[in-house]
PDB file of C-alpha atoms in Angstrom:
ATOM      1  CA  MET A 726      96.040 222.158  72.711  1.00  0.00           C
ATOM      2  CA  PRO A 727      93.018 220.597  74.436  1.00  0.00           C
ATOM      3  CA  GLY A 728      92.659 221.041  78.171  1.00  0.00           C
ATOM      4  CA  VAL A 729      92.525 218.348  80.767  1.00  0.00           C
ATOM      5  CA  ARG A 730      88.711 218.180  80.761  1.00  0.00           C
ATOM      6  CA  LEU A 731      86.541 217.538  77.759  1.00  0.00           C
ATOM      7  CA  GLY A 732      84.351 220.408  76.604  1.00  0.00           C
ATOM      8  CA  LEU A 733      80.890 220.421  75.074  1.00  0.00           C
ATOM      9  CA  GLU A 734      82.242 220.731  71.522  1.00  0.00           C
ATOM     10  CA  GLU A 735      84.460 217.689  72.019  1.00  0.00           C
ATOM     11  CA  ARG A 736      81.567 215.746  73.498  1.00  0.00           C
ATOM     12  CA  GLU A 737      79.471 216.594  70.459  1.00  0.00           C
ATOM     13  CA  THR A 738      82.262 215.266  68.241  1.00  0.00           C
ATOM     14  CA  ILE A 739      82.209 212.041  70.241  1.00  0.00           C
ATOM     15  CA  ALA A 740      78.436 211.754  69.864  1.00  0.00           C
ATOM     16  CA  ILE A 741      78.674 212.264  66.104  1.00  0.00           C
ATOM     17  CA  GLY A 742      81.419 209.634  65.860  1.00  0.00           C
ATOM     18  CA  LEU A 743      79.351 207.137  67.823  1.00  0.00           C
ATOM     19  CA  ALA A 744      76.360 207.782  65.567  1.00  0.00           C
ATOM     20  CA  ARG A 745      78.593 206.935  62.609  1.00  0.00           C
ATOM     21  CA  GLU A 746      79.744 203.771  64.427  1.00  0.00           C
ATOM     22  CA  GLU A 747      83.353 204.957  64.351  1.00  0.00           C
ATOM     23  CA  PRO A 748      85.840 203.192  66.698  1.00  0.00           C
ATOM     24  CA  PHE A 749      87.092 205.043  69.759  1.00  0.00           C
ATOM     25  CA  ALA A 750      90.600 205.303  68.283  1.00  0.00           C
ATOM     26  CA  GLN A 751      89.343 207.181  65.218  1.00  0.00           C
ATOM     27  CA  ILE A 752      87.317 209.603  67.344  1.00  0.00           C
ATOM     28  CA  ALA A 753      90.296 210.141  69.642  1.00  0.00           C
ATOM     29  CA  ARG A 754      92.591 210.973  66.711  1.00  0.00           C
ATOM     30  CA  ARG A 755      90.122 213.591  65.512  1.00  0.00           C
ATOM     31  CA  LEU A 756      90.084 215.166  68.977  1.00  0.00           C
ATOM     32  CA  GLY A 757      93.812 214.842  69.562  1.00  0.00           C
ATOM     33  CA  ARG A 758      93.049 212.880  72.725  1.00  0.00           C
ATOM     34  CA  PRO A 759      94.138 209.439  74.004  1.00  0.00           C
ATOM     35  CA  THR A 760      91.769 206.621  73.088  1.00  0.00           C
ATOM     36  CA  SER A 761      91.335 205.852  76.795  1.00  0.00           C
ATOM     37  CA  THR A 762      89.907 209.350  77.381  1.00  0.00           C
ATOM     38  CA  VAL A 763      87.162 208.745  74.837  1.00  0.00           C
ATOM     39  CA  SER A 764      86.369 205.232  76.069  1.00  0.00           C
ATOM     40  CA  ARG A 765      86.127 206.395  79.705  1.00  0.00           C
ATOM     41  CA  GLU A 766      83.956 209.354  78.708  1.00  0.00           C
ATOM     42  CA  VAL A 767      81.497 207.103  76.852  1.00  0.00           C
ATOM     43  CA  ALA A 768      81.477 204.391  79.522  1.00  0.00           C
ATOM     44  CA  GLY A 769      80.853 206.959  82.246  1.00  0.00           C
ATOM     45  CA  HIS A 770      77.901 208.570  80.492  1.00  0.00           C
ATOM     46  CA  GLY A 771      75.589 205.818  79.352  1.00  0.00           C
ATOM     47  CA  GLY A 772      77.687 203.768  76.946  1.00  0.00           C
ATOM     48  CA  LYS A 773      77.675 203.794  73.144  1.00  0.00           C
ATOM     49  CA  ASP A 774      73.913 203.451  72.765  1.00  0.00           C
ATOM     50  CA  ARG A 775      72.870 206.060  75.338  1.00  0.00           C
ATOM     51  CA  TYR A 776      75.644 208.662  75.153  1.00  0.00           C
ATOM     52  CA  ARG A 777      74.362 212.252  74.695  1.00  0.00           C
ATOM     53  CA  ALA A 778      76.747 215.199  74.559  1.00  0.00           C
ATOM     54  CA  THR A 779      74.609 217.734  76.426  1.00  0.00           C
ATOM     55  CA  ALA A 780      73.681 215.279  79.167  1.00  0.00           C
ATOM     56  CA  ALA A 781      77.314 214.254  79.602  1.00  0.00           C
ATOM     57  CA  GLU A 782      78.394 217.907  79.802  1.00  0.00           C
ATOM     58  CA  ARG A 783      75.696 218.707  82.378  1.00  0.00           C
ATOM     59  CA  GLU A 784      76.617 215.709  84.517  1.00  0.00           C
ATOM     60  CA  ALA A 785      80.342 216.512  84.324  1.00  0.00           C
ATOM     61  CA  ARG A 786      79.733 220.100  85.463  1.00  0.00           C
ATOM     62  CA  TRP A 787      77.617 218.907  88.350  1.00  0.00           C
ATOM     63  CA  HIS A 788      80.338 216.510  89.513  1.00  0.00           C
ATOM     64  CA  ARG A 789      82.959 219.267  89.325  1.00  0.00           C
ATOM     65  CA  ARG A 790      80.904 221.746  91.345  1.00  0.00           C
ATOM     66  CA  ARG A 791      79.389 219.641  94.092  1.00  0.00           C
ATOM     67  CA  PRO A 792      81.453 219.536  97.322  1.00  0.00           C
ATOM     68  CA  LYS A 793      83.065 216.190  97.947  1.00  0.00           C
ATOM     69  CA  LYS A 794      84.274 214.726 101.176  1.00  0.00           C
ATOM     70  CA  ARG A 795      87.601 213.029 100.576  1.00  0.00           C
ATOM     71  CA  LYS A 796      87.405 209.280 100.247  1.00  0.00           C
ATOM     72  CA  PHE A 797      89.585 208.394 103.227  1.00  0.00           C
ATOM     73  CA  PHE A 798      87.369 210.516 105.514  1.00  0.00           C
ATOM     74  CA  ARG A 799      84.262 208.815 104.103  1.00  0.00           C
ATOM     75  CA  CYS A 800      85.750 205.325 104.464  1.00  0.00           C
ATOM     76  CA  PRO A 801      87.843 204.901 107.640  1.00  0.00           C
ATOM     77  CA  ALA A 802      88.204 201.164 106.969  1.00  0.00           C
ATOM     78  CA  LEU A 803      89.758 201.921 103.588  1.00  0.00           C
ATOM     79  CA  ALA A 804      92.170 204.410 105.160  1.00  0.00           C
ATOM     80  CA  ALA A 805      93.181 201.774 107.705  1.00  0.00           C
ATOM     81  CA  ARG A 806      93.754 199.182 104.972  1.00  0.00           C
ATOM     82  CA  VAL A 807      95.938 201.587 102.962  1.00  0.00           C
ATOM     83  CA  SER A 808      97.883 202.586 106.075  1.00  0.00           C
ATOM     84  CA  GLU A 809      98.510 198.913 106.834  1.00  0.00           C
ATOM     85  CA  GLY A 810      99.892 198.399 103.343  1.00  0.00           C
ATOM     86  CA  LEU A 811     102.174 201.436 103.601  1.00  0.00           C
ATOM     87  CA  GLU A 812     103.483 200.230 106.956  1.00  0.00           C
ATOM     88  CA  GLN A 813     104.429 196.962 105.229  1.00  0.00           C
ATOM     89  CA  ARG A 814     106.324 199.085 102.660  1.00  0.00           C
ATOM     90  CA  TRP A 815     103.925 198.326  99.834  1.00  0.00           C
ATOM     91  CA  SER A 816     103.944 201.003  97.156  1.00  0.00           C
ATOM     92  CA  PRO A 817     100.728 202.973  96.481  1.00  0.00           C
ATOM     93  CA  GLY A 818     100.507 201.184  93.127  1.00  0.00           C
ATOM     94  CA  GLN A 819     100.749 197.763  94.780  1.00  0.00           C
ATOM     95  CA  ILE A 820      98.104 198.721  97.345  1.00  0.00           C
ATOM     96  CA  ALA A 821      95.703 199.988  94.663  1.00  0.00           C
ATOM     97  CA  THR A 822      96.195 196.833  92.575  1.00  0.00           C
ATOM     98  CA  ARG A 823      95.600 194.596  95.596  1.00  0.00           C
ATOM     99  CA  LEU A 824      92.408 196.452  96.522  1.00  0.00           C
ATOM    100  CA  ARG A 825      91.077 196.056  92.981  1.00  0.00           C
ATOM    101  CA  ARG A 826      91.714 192.333  93.261  1.00  0.00           C
ATOM    102  CA  GLU A 827      90.081 192.005  96.687  1.00  0.00           C
ATOM    103  CA  PHE A 828      87.067 194.261  95.963  1.00  0.00           C
ATOM    104  CA  PRO A 829      86.359 194.063  92.216  1.00  0.00           C
ATOM    105  CA  ASP A 830      82.695 195.044  92.635  1.00  0.00           C
ATOM    106  CA  ASP A 831      82.929 197.611  95.456  1.00  0.00           C
ATOM    107  CA  ALA A 832      84.208 200.998  94.293  1.00  0.00           C
ATOM    108  CA  GLU A 833      84.054 202.443  97.823  1.00  0.00           C
ATOM    109  CA  ALA A 834      86.533 199.810  99.029  1.00  0.00           C
ATOM    110  CA  ARG A 835      89.071 200.670  96.333  1.00  0.00           C
ATOM    111  CA  VAL A 836      91.270 203.671  95.699  1.00  0.00           C
ATOM    112  CA  SER A 837      93.753 204.685  93.004  1.00  0.00           C
ATOM    113  CA  HIS A 838      97.468 205.074  93.629  1.00  0.00           C
ATOM    114  CA  GLU A 839      97.153 208.789  92.752  1.00  0.00           C
ATOM    115  CA  THR A 840      94.626 209.277  95.569  1.00  0.00           C
ATOM    116  CA  ILE A 841      97.035 207.646  98.012  1.00  0.00           C
ATOM    117  CA  TYR A 842      99.870 209.926  96.914  1.00  0.00           C
ATOM    118  CA  ALA A 843      97.619 212.988  97.097  1.00  0.00           C
ATOM    119  CA  SER A 844      96.474 212.059 100.600  1.00  0.00           C
ATOM    120  CA  LEU A 845     100.052 211.691 101.792  1.00  0.00           C
ATOM    121  CA  TYR A 846     101.312 214.923 100.270  1.00  0.00           C
ATOM    122  CA  CYS A 847      98.264 217.105 101.052  1.00  0.00           C
ATOM    123  CA  GLN A 848      98.452 216.945 104.803  1.00  0.00           C
ATOM    124  CA  GLY A 849      95.394 218.003 106.767  1.00  0.00           C
ATOM    125  CA  ARG A 850      93.181 217.202 103.800  1.00  0.00           C
ATOM    126  CA  GLY A 851      94.131 213.715 102.673  1.00  0.00           C
ATOM    127  CA  GLY A 852      93.168 211.493 105.577  1.00  0.00           C
ATOM    128  CA  LEU A 853      96.427 209.542 105.945  1.00  0.00           C
ATOM    129  CA  ARG A 854      99.064 210.096 108.634  1.00  0.00           C
ATOM    130  CA  LYS A 855     102.072 212.234 107.696  1.00  0.00           C
ATOM    131  CA  GLU A 856     104.555 209.747 109.162  1.00  0.00           C
ATOM    132  CA  LEU A 857     103.539 207.172 106.523  1.00  0.00           C
ATOM    133  CA  ILE A 858     105.509 209.184 103.942  1.00  0.00           C
ATOM    134  CA  SER A 859     108.675 207.608 105.320  1.00  0.00           C
ATOM    135  CA  ALA A 860     107.372 204.224 104.167  1.00  0.00           C
ATOM    136  CA  LEU A 861     107.498 205.332 100.517  1.00  0.00           C
ATOM    137  CA  ARG A 862     110.567 204.246  98.592  1.00  0.00           C
ATOM    138  CA  SER A 863     111.485 207.847  97.797  1.00  0.00           C
ATOM    139  CA  GLY A 864     110.960 209.040 101.353  1.00  0.00           C
ATOM    140  CA  ARG A 865     110.373 212.567 100.028  1.00  0.00           C
ATOM    141  CA  ALA A 866     108.239 214.972 102.006  1.00  0.00           C
ATOM    142  CA  ARG A 867     106.933 216.524  98.790  1.00  0.00           C
ATOM    143  CA  ARG A 868     106.015 215.063  95.434  1.00  0.00           C
ATOM    144  CA  ARG A 869     107.852 216.386  92.408  1.00  0.00           C
ATOM    145  CA  PRO A 870     105.659 215.893  89.323  1.00  0.00           C
ATOM    146  CA  ARG A 871     107.006 216.768  85.896  1.00  0.00           C
ATOM    147  CA  SER A 872     105.205 219.844  84.614  1.00  0.00           C
ATOM    148  CA  ARG A 873     103.790 220.137  81.106  1.00  0.00           C
ATOM    149  CA  GLY A 874     106.477 222.706  80.361  1.00  0.00           C
ATOM    150  CA  GLU A 875     109.227 220.318  81.402  1.00  0.00           C
ATOM    151  CA  GLN A 876     107.705 217.564  79.264  1.00  0.00           C
ATOM    152  CA  ALA A 877     107.508 219.908  76.277  1.00  0.00           C
ATOM    153  CA  ARG A 878     111.146 220.985  76.690  1.00  0.00           C
ATOM    154  CA  ARG A 879     112.168 217.338  76.882  1.00  0.00           C
ATOM    155  CA  HIS A 880     110.477 216.462  73.596  1.00  0.00           C
ATOM    156  CA  ASN A 881     111.266 219.658  71.676  1.00  0.00           C
ATOM    157  CA  VAL A 882     114.767 218.310  71.022  1.00  0.00           C
ATOM    158  CA  LEU A 883     113.181 215.884  68.532  1.00  0.00           C
ATOM    159  CA  GLY A 884     112.023 218.676  66.227  1.00  0.00           C
ATOM    160  CA  ASP A 885     109.556 217.701  63.512  1.00  0.00           C
ATOM    161  CA  MET A 886     108.331 214.229  64.412  1.00  0.00           C
ATOM    162  CA  VAL A 887     106.100 212.019  62.293  1.00  0.00           C
ATOM    163  CA  PRO A 888     103.469 210.680  64.734  1.00  0.00           C
ATOM    164  CA  ILE A 889     102.405 207.064  64.826  1.00  0.00           C
ATOM    165  CA  SER A 890      98.936 208.119  63.664  1.00  0.00           C
ATOM    166  CA  GLU A 891     100.457 208.749  60.211  1.00  0.00           C
ATOM    167  CA  ARG A 892     101.972 205.276  59.977  1.00  0.00           C
ATOM    168  CA  PRO A 893     100.634 203.277  56.981  1.00  0.00           C
ATOM    169  CA  PRO A 894      97.956 200.638  57.703  1.00  0.00           C
ATOM    170  CA  GLU A 895     100.271 197.905  56.419  1.00  0.00           C
ATOM    171  CA  VAL A 896     102.448 198.468  59.509  1.00  0.00           C
ATOM    172  CA  ALA A 897      99.607 198.042  61.968  1.00  0.00           C
ATOM    173  CA  ASP A 898      98.261 194.812  60.462  1.00  0.00           C
ATOM    174  CA  ARG A 899     101.758 193.254  60.091  1.00  0.00           C
ATOM    175  CA  ALA A 900     100.863 192.288  56.517  1.00  0.00           C
ATOM    176  CA  VAL A 901     104.214 193.388  55.068  1.00  0.00           C
ATOM    177  CA  PRO A 902     107.597 192.611  56.679  1.00  0.00           C
ATOM    178  CA  GLY A 903     110.259 195.258  57.085  1.00  0.00           C
ATOM    179  CA  HIS A 904     108.647 197.438  59.741  1.00  0.00           C
ATOM    180  CA  TRP A 905     110.662 197.593  62.965  1.00  0.00           C
ATOM    181  CA  GLU A 906     110.152 198.735  66.542  1.00  0.00           C
ATOM    182  CA  GLY A 907     113.109 200.044  68.508  1.00  0.00           C
ATOM    183  CA  ASP A 908     114.131 201.033  72.009  1.00  0.00           C
ATOM    184  CA  LEU A 909     117.011 201.136  74.465  1.00  0.00           C
ATOM    185  CA  ILE A 910     117.422 198.709  77.349  1.00  0.00           C
ATOM    186  CA  MET A 911     119.034 200.651  80.163  1.00  0.00           C
ATOM    187  CA  GLY A 912     121.681 199.289  82.504  1.00  0.00           C
ATOM    188  CA  ALA A 913     122.607 200.146  86.080  1.00  0.00           C
ATOM    189  CA  PHE A 914     121.831 203.757  87.049  1.00  0.00           C
ATOM    190  CA  ASN A 915     120.891 204.440  83.385  1.00  0.00           C
ATOM    191  CA  ARG A 916     124.599 204.827  82.607  1.00  0.00           C
ATOM    192  CA  SER A 917     124.811 202.063  80.008  1.00  0.00           C
ATOM    193  CA  ALA A 918     122.467 200.722  77.351  1.00  0.00           C
ATOM    194  CA  ILE A 919     121.977 198.330  74.460  1.00  0.00           C
ATOM    195  CA  LEU A 920     119.829 199.024  71.408  1.00  0.00           C
ATOM    196  CA  THR A 921     117.040 196.676  70.364  1.00  0.00           C
ATOM    197  CA  LEU A 922     115.272 196.373  67.009  1.00  0.00           C
ATOM    198  CA  VAL A 923     112.397 193.915  66.500  1.00  0.00           C
ATOM    199  CA  GLU A 924     110.664 193.258  63.187  1.00  0.00           C
ATOM    200  CA  ARG A 925     106.894 193.367  63.680  1.00  0.00           C
ATOM    201  CA  ALA A 926     105.813 190.569  61.332  1.00  0.00           C
ATOM    202  CA  THR A 927     108.504 187.955  62.088  1.00  0.00           C
ATOM    203  CA  ARG A 928     109.597 189.037  65.616  1.00  0.00           C
ATOM    204  CA  TYR A 929     113.196 188.879  64.369  1.00  0.00           C
ATOM    205  CA  THR A 930     115.503 190.705  66.808  1.00  0.00           C
ATOM    206  CA  LEU A 931     118.683 192.723  66.273  1.00  0.00           C
ATOM    207  CA  LEU A 932     120.801 193.952  69.190  1.00  0.00           C
ATOM    208  CA  GLY A 933     123.195 196.878  68.982  1.00  0.00           C
ATOM    209  CA  ASP A 934     126.206 197.612  71.146  1.00  0.00           C
ATOM    210  CA  LEU A 935     126.563 201.117  72.625  1.00  0.00           C
ATOM    211  CA  PRO A 936     129.986 201.077  74.307  1.00  0.00           C
ATOM    212  CA  GLY A 937     130.481 204.835  73.984  1.00  0.00           C
ATOM    213  CA  GLY A 938     127.181 205.829  75.606  1.00  0.00           C
ATOM    214  CA  HIS A 939     123.614 206.322  74.430  1.00  0.00           C
ATOM    215  CA  SER A 940     123.667 209.881  73.136  1.00  0.00           C
ATOM    216  CA  ALA A 941     121.810 210.782  69.946  1.00  0.00           C
ATOM    217  CA  SER A 942     124.983 210.463  67.855  1.00  0.00           C
ATOM    218  CA  GLU A 943     125.834 207.054  69.337  1.00  0.00           C
ATOM    219  CA  VAL A 944     122.298 205.760  68.738  1.00  0.00           C
ATOM    220  CA  TYR A 945     122.344 207.113  65.173  1.00  0.00           C
ATOM    221  CA  ALA A 946     125.637 205.328  64.413  1.00  0.00           C
ATOM    222  CA  CYS A 947     124.387 202.055  65.924  1.00  0.00           C
ATOM    223  CA  LEU A 948     121.110 202.211  63.999  1.00  0.00           C
ATOM    224  CA  MET A 949     122.918 202.854  60.741  1.00  0.00           C
ATOM    225  CA  GLU A 950     125.196 199.878  61.364  1.00  0.00           C
ATOM    226  CA  LEU A 951     122.247 197.553  61.983  1.00  0.00           C
ATOM    227  CA  ILE A 952     120.123 198.853  59.099  1.00  0.00           C
ATOM    228  CA  ARG A 953     122.986 198.365  56.643  1.00  0.00           C
ATOM    229  CA  THR A 954     122.831 194.612  57.361  1.00  0.00           C
ATOM    230  CA  LEU A 955     119.250 194.426  56.067  1.00  0.00           C
ATOM    231  CA  PRO A 956     117.976 193.978  52.512  1.00  0.00           C
ATOM    232  CA  ALA A 957     116.253 197.116  51.235  1.00  0.00           C
ATOM    233  CA  ASN A 958     112.822 195.439  51.212  1.00  0.00           C
ATOM    234  CA  LEU A 959     113.198 194.608  54.909  1.00  0.00           C
ATOM    235  CA  ALA A 960     114.045 198.150  56.011  1.00  0.00           C
ATOM    236  CA  ARG A 961     110.842 200.133  55.538  1.00  0.00           C
ATOM    237  CA  SER A 962     110.027 201.928  58.797  1.00  0.00           C
ATOM    238  CA  LEU A 963     110.983 202.264  62.451  1.00  0.00           C
ATOM    239  CA  THR A 964     108.688 203.055  65.401  1.00  0.00           C
ATOM    240  CA  TRP A 965     110.282 204.557  68.527  1.00  0.00           C
ATOM    241  CA  ASP A 966     109.386 206.353  71.762  1.00  0.00           C
ATOM    242  CA  GLN A 967     109.824 210.105  72.127  1.00  0.00           C
ATOM    243  CA  GLY A 968     113.249 209.844  73.746  1.00  0.00           C
ATOM    244  CA  LYS A 969     116.019 212.392  73.288  1.00  0.00           C
ATOM    245  CA  GLU A 970     118.308 209.614  72.053  1.00  0.00           C
ATOM    246  CA  MET A 971     116.439 209.924  68.729  1.00  0.00           C
ATOM    247  CA  ALA A 972     117.286 213.611  68.232  1.00  0.00           C
ATOM    248  CA  MET A 973     119.026 212.693  64.941  1.00  0.00           C
ATOM    249  CA  HIS A 974     115.996 210.871  63.532  1.00  0.00           C
ATOM    250  CA  ALA A 975     115.679 213.199  60.530  1.00  0.00           C
ATOM    251  CA  THR A 976     119.321 212.587  59.549  1.00  0.00           C
ATOM    252  CA  PHE A 977     118.821 208.854  60.034  1.00  0.00           C
ATOM    253  CA  THR A 978     115.771 208.850  57.740  1.00  0.00           C
ATOM    254  CA  VAL A 979     117.639 210.724  55.006  1.00  0.00           C
ATOM    255  CA  ASP A 980     120.753 208.524  55.247  1.00  0.00           C
ATOM    256  CA  SER A 981     118.974 205.167  55.564  1.00  0.00           C
ATOM    257  CA  GLY A 982     115.686 205.691  53.734  1.00  0.00           C
ATOM    258  CA  VAL A 983     113.856 204.336  56.784  1.00  0.00           C
ATOM    259  CA  GLN A 984     110.989 206.538  57.980  1.00  0.00           C
ATOM    260  CA  VAL A 985     110.819 206.962  61.758  1.00  0.00           C
ATOM    261  CA  TYR A 986     107.398 207.156  63.455  1.00  0.00           C
ATOM    262  CA  PHE A 987     107.086 208.294  67.065  1.00  0.00           C
ATOM    263  CA  CYS A 988     104.677 206.888  69.637  1.00  0.00           C
ATOM    264  CA  ASP A 989     102.487 209.146  71.719  1.00  0.00           C
ATOM    265  CA  PRO A 990     104.073 210.209  75.046  1.00  0.00           C
ATOM    266  CA  HIS A 991     104.003 207.523  77.733  1.00  0.00           C
ATOM    267  CA  SER A 992     102.458 204.942  75.396  1.00  0.00           C
ATOM    268  CA  PRO A 993     104.735 201.866  75.391  1.00  0.00           C
ATOM    269  CA  TRP A 994     101.784 199.708  74.293  1.00  0.00           C
ATOM    270  CA  GLN A 995     102.145 201.289  70.852  1.00  0.00           C
ATOM    271  CA  ARG A 996     105.366 199.255  70.496  1.00  0.00           C
ATOM    272  CA  PRO A 997     104.008 195.915  71.785  1.00  0.00           C
ATOM    273  CA  THR A 998     106.463 193.669  69.932  1.00  0.00           C
ATOM    274  CA  ASN A 999     109.458 195.552  71.278  1.00  0.00           C
ATOM    275  CA  GLU A1000     108.054 195.694  74.805  1.00  0.00           C
ATOM    276  CA  ASN A1001     107.515 191.923  74.791  1.00  0.00           C
ATOM    277  CA  THR A1002     111.053 191.372  73.514  1.00  0.00           C
ATOM    278  CA  THR A1003     112.459 193.608  76.231  1.00  0.00           C
ATOM    279  CA  GLY A1004     110.812 191.328  78.776  1.00  0.00           C
ATOM    280  CA  LEU A1005     112.502 188.322  77.173  1.00  0.00           C
ATOM    281  CA  LEU A1006     115.858 190.106  77.113  1.00  0.00           C
ATOM    282  CA  ARG A1007     115.664 190.851  80.827  1.00  0.00           C
ATOM    283  CA  GLN A1008     116.206 187.106  81.346  1.00  0.00           C
ATOM    284  CA  TYR A1009     119.689 187.686  79.962  1.00  0.00           C
ATOM    285  CA  PHE A1010     120.273 191.244  81.197  1.00  0.00           C
ATOM    286  CA  PRO A1011     118.480 191.759  84.556  1.00  0.00           C
ATOM    287  CA  LYS A1012     117.843 195.277  85.777  1.00  0.00           C
ATOM    288  CA  GLY A1013     120.955 196.673  87.430  1.00  0.00           C
ATOM    289  CA  THR A1014     123.355 194.993  84.969  1.00  0.00           C
ATOM    290  CA  ASP A1015     126.301 197.076  83.816  1.00  0.00           C
ATOM    291  CA  LEU A1016     125.708 196.754  80.071  1.00  0.00           C
ATOM    292  CA  ASP A1017     129.092 198.319  79.252  1.00  0.00           C
ATOM    293  CA  LEU A1018     130.553 194.939  80.209  1.00  0.00           C
ATOM    294  CA  VAL A1019     128.456 193.109  77.599  1.00  0.00           C
ATOM    295  CA  THR A1020     130.439 192.334  74.441  1.00  0.00           C
ATOM    296  CA  LYS A1021     129.190 192.466  70.859  1.00  0.00           C
ATOM    297  CA  ASP A1022     129.734 188.708  70.540  1.00  0.00           C
ATOM    298  CA  HIS A1023     127.540 188.102  73.577  1.00  0.00           C
ATOM    299  CA  LEU A1024     124.803 190.317  72.139  1.00  0.00           C
ATOM    300  CA  ASP A1025     124.939 188.386  68.875  1.00  0.00           C
ATOM    301  CA  SER A1026     124.639 185.061  70.713  1.00  0.00           C
ATOM    302  CA  VAL A1027     121.637 186.304  72.732  1.00  0.00           C
ATOM    303  CA  ALA A1028     119.943 187.556  69.566  1.00  0.00           C
ATOM    304  CA  ALA A1029     120.595 184.219  67.843  1.00  0.00           C
ATOM    305  CA  GLU A1030     119.064 182.360  70.803  1.00  0.00           C
ATOM    306  CA  LEU A1031     115.955 184.553  70.761  1.00  0.00           C
ATOM    307  CA  ASN A1032     115.600 184.237  66.994  1.00  0.00           C
ATOM    308  CA  GLY A1033     115.863 180.466  67.302  1.00  0.00           C
ATOM    309  CA  ARG A1034     113.118 180.191  69.911  1.00  0.00           C
ATOM    310  CA  PRO A1035     109.752 178.870  68.605  1.00  0.00           C
ATOM    311  CA  ARG A1036     106.952 181.408  69.069  1.00  0.00           C
ATOM    312  CA  ILE A1037     103.301 180.628  69.698  1.00  0.00           C
ATOM    313  CA  VAL A1038     102.281 183.739  67.732  1.00  0.00           C
ATOM    314  CA  LEU A1039     104.148 182.278  64.729  1.00  0.00           C
ATOM    315  CA  GLN A1040     102.423 178.886  65.115  1.00  0.00           C
ATOM    316  CA  GLY A1041     105.642 177.272  66.366  1.00  0.00           C
ATOM    317  CA  GLU A1042     107.897 178.796  63.728  1.00  0.00           C
ATOM    318  CA  THR A1043     111.038 180.587  64.919  1.00  0.00           C
ATOM    319  CA  PRO A1044     111.682 184.262  64.101  1.00  0.00           C
ATOM    320  CA  ALA A1045     114.760 183.213  62.123  1.00  0.00           C
ATOM    321  CA  GLU A1046     112.669 180.874  59.978  1.00  0.00           C
ATOM    322  CA  ALA A1047     109.954 183.499  59.421  1.00  0.00           C
ATOM    323  CA  TYR A1048     112.557 186.150  58.614  1.00  0.00           C
ATOM    324  CA  ALA A1049     114.328 183.852  56.132  1.00  0.00           C
TER     325      ALA A1049
END
């Protein structure tokens, strides 16, 4: 498994890919890296036309070795601005976003949310006052990141997954209907959920009731019930996140004939149609709703309303009309 930092061999692979005019996504798949890693690497070392592997490696080593004074010590005004935001109970993410908006062309006047967290939790080295921790929503004196081992144990329950990189091109270009994206919308305290399926080409939405919980067996049963309502030519594939609720994906594929493809970890943008639909559904089911109280009839009526709504992406046609 590749480490956090790129090595010289990986940089040479990037240089070769650029010489062949390959897109970043193709180079990233070859490396087993996120596309954003490749794009940042190229942008930070001269761009597509000037990128050289050895020069990039030399510069990266120099940056790692040279001593750096932490940003809040270098920029007292920035530390004061961040402290002011924390005192107003802004989250580190909100502060970082606001600074990017106020100082789009001044990197020294901006800071990432990770730097703010690190400065709060690394006392004596970070440059922010310890008492500001109490302004965070969690109020914790220590940060508790999920380790790589914990992430691996979480996803191992899925067994042999078919990654999204192996999904046929016809799915990506939405040329053929019958390819679905799925997810769970969680209710209050993550104790209740409803299941969502959205067809990529037509944006047609199906909603599934999960009154008994959202375990793998419950999700499997709900998926099977929804898939059985579809014609065979409109049930080709399903794209899902790497959640433990899909632990029975292999059984589902065998029983339904629908191949399941899994997104990369923490990559909701790989299910854009479903993510957009979730935003629309939150108009009906705001965060904090007890979804166990939602009836199947109500879910059907919400789905019918969404499927009857004209969509700009469909040139004014409704999902129901496109699906029909």
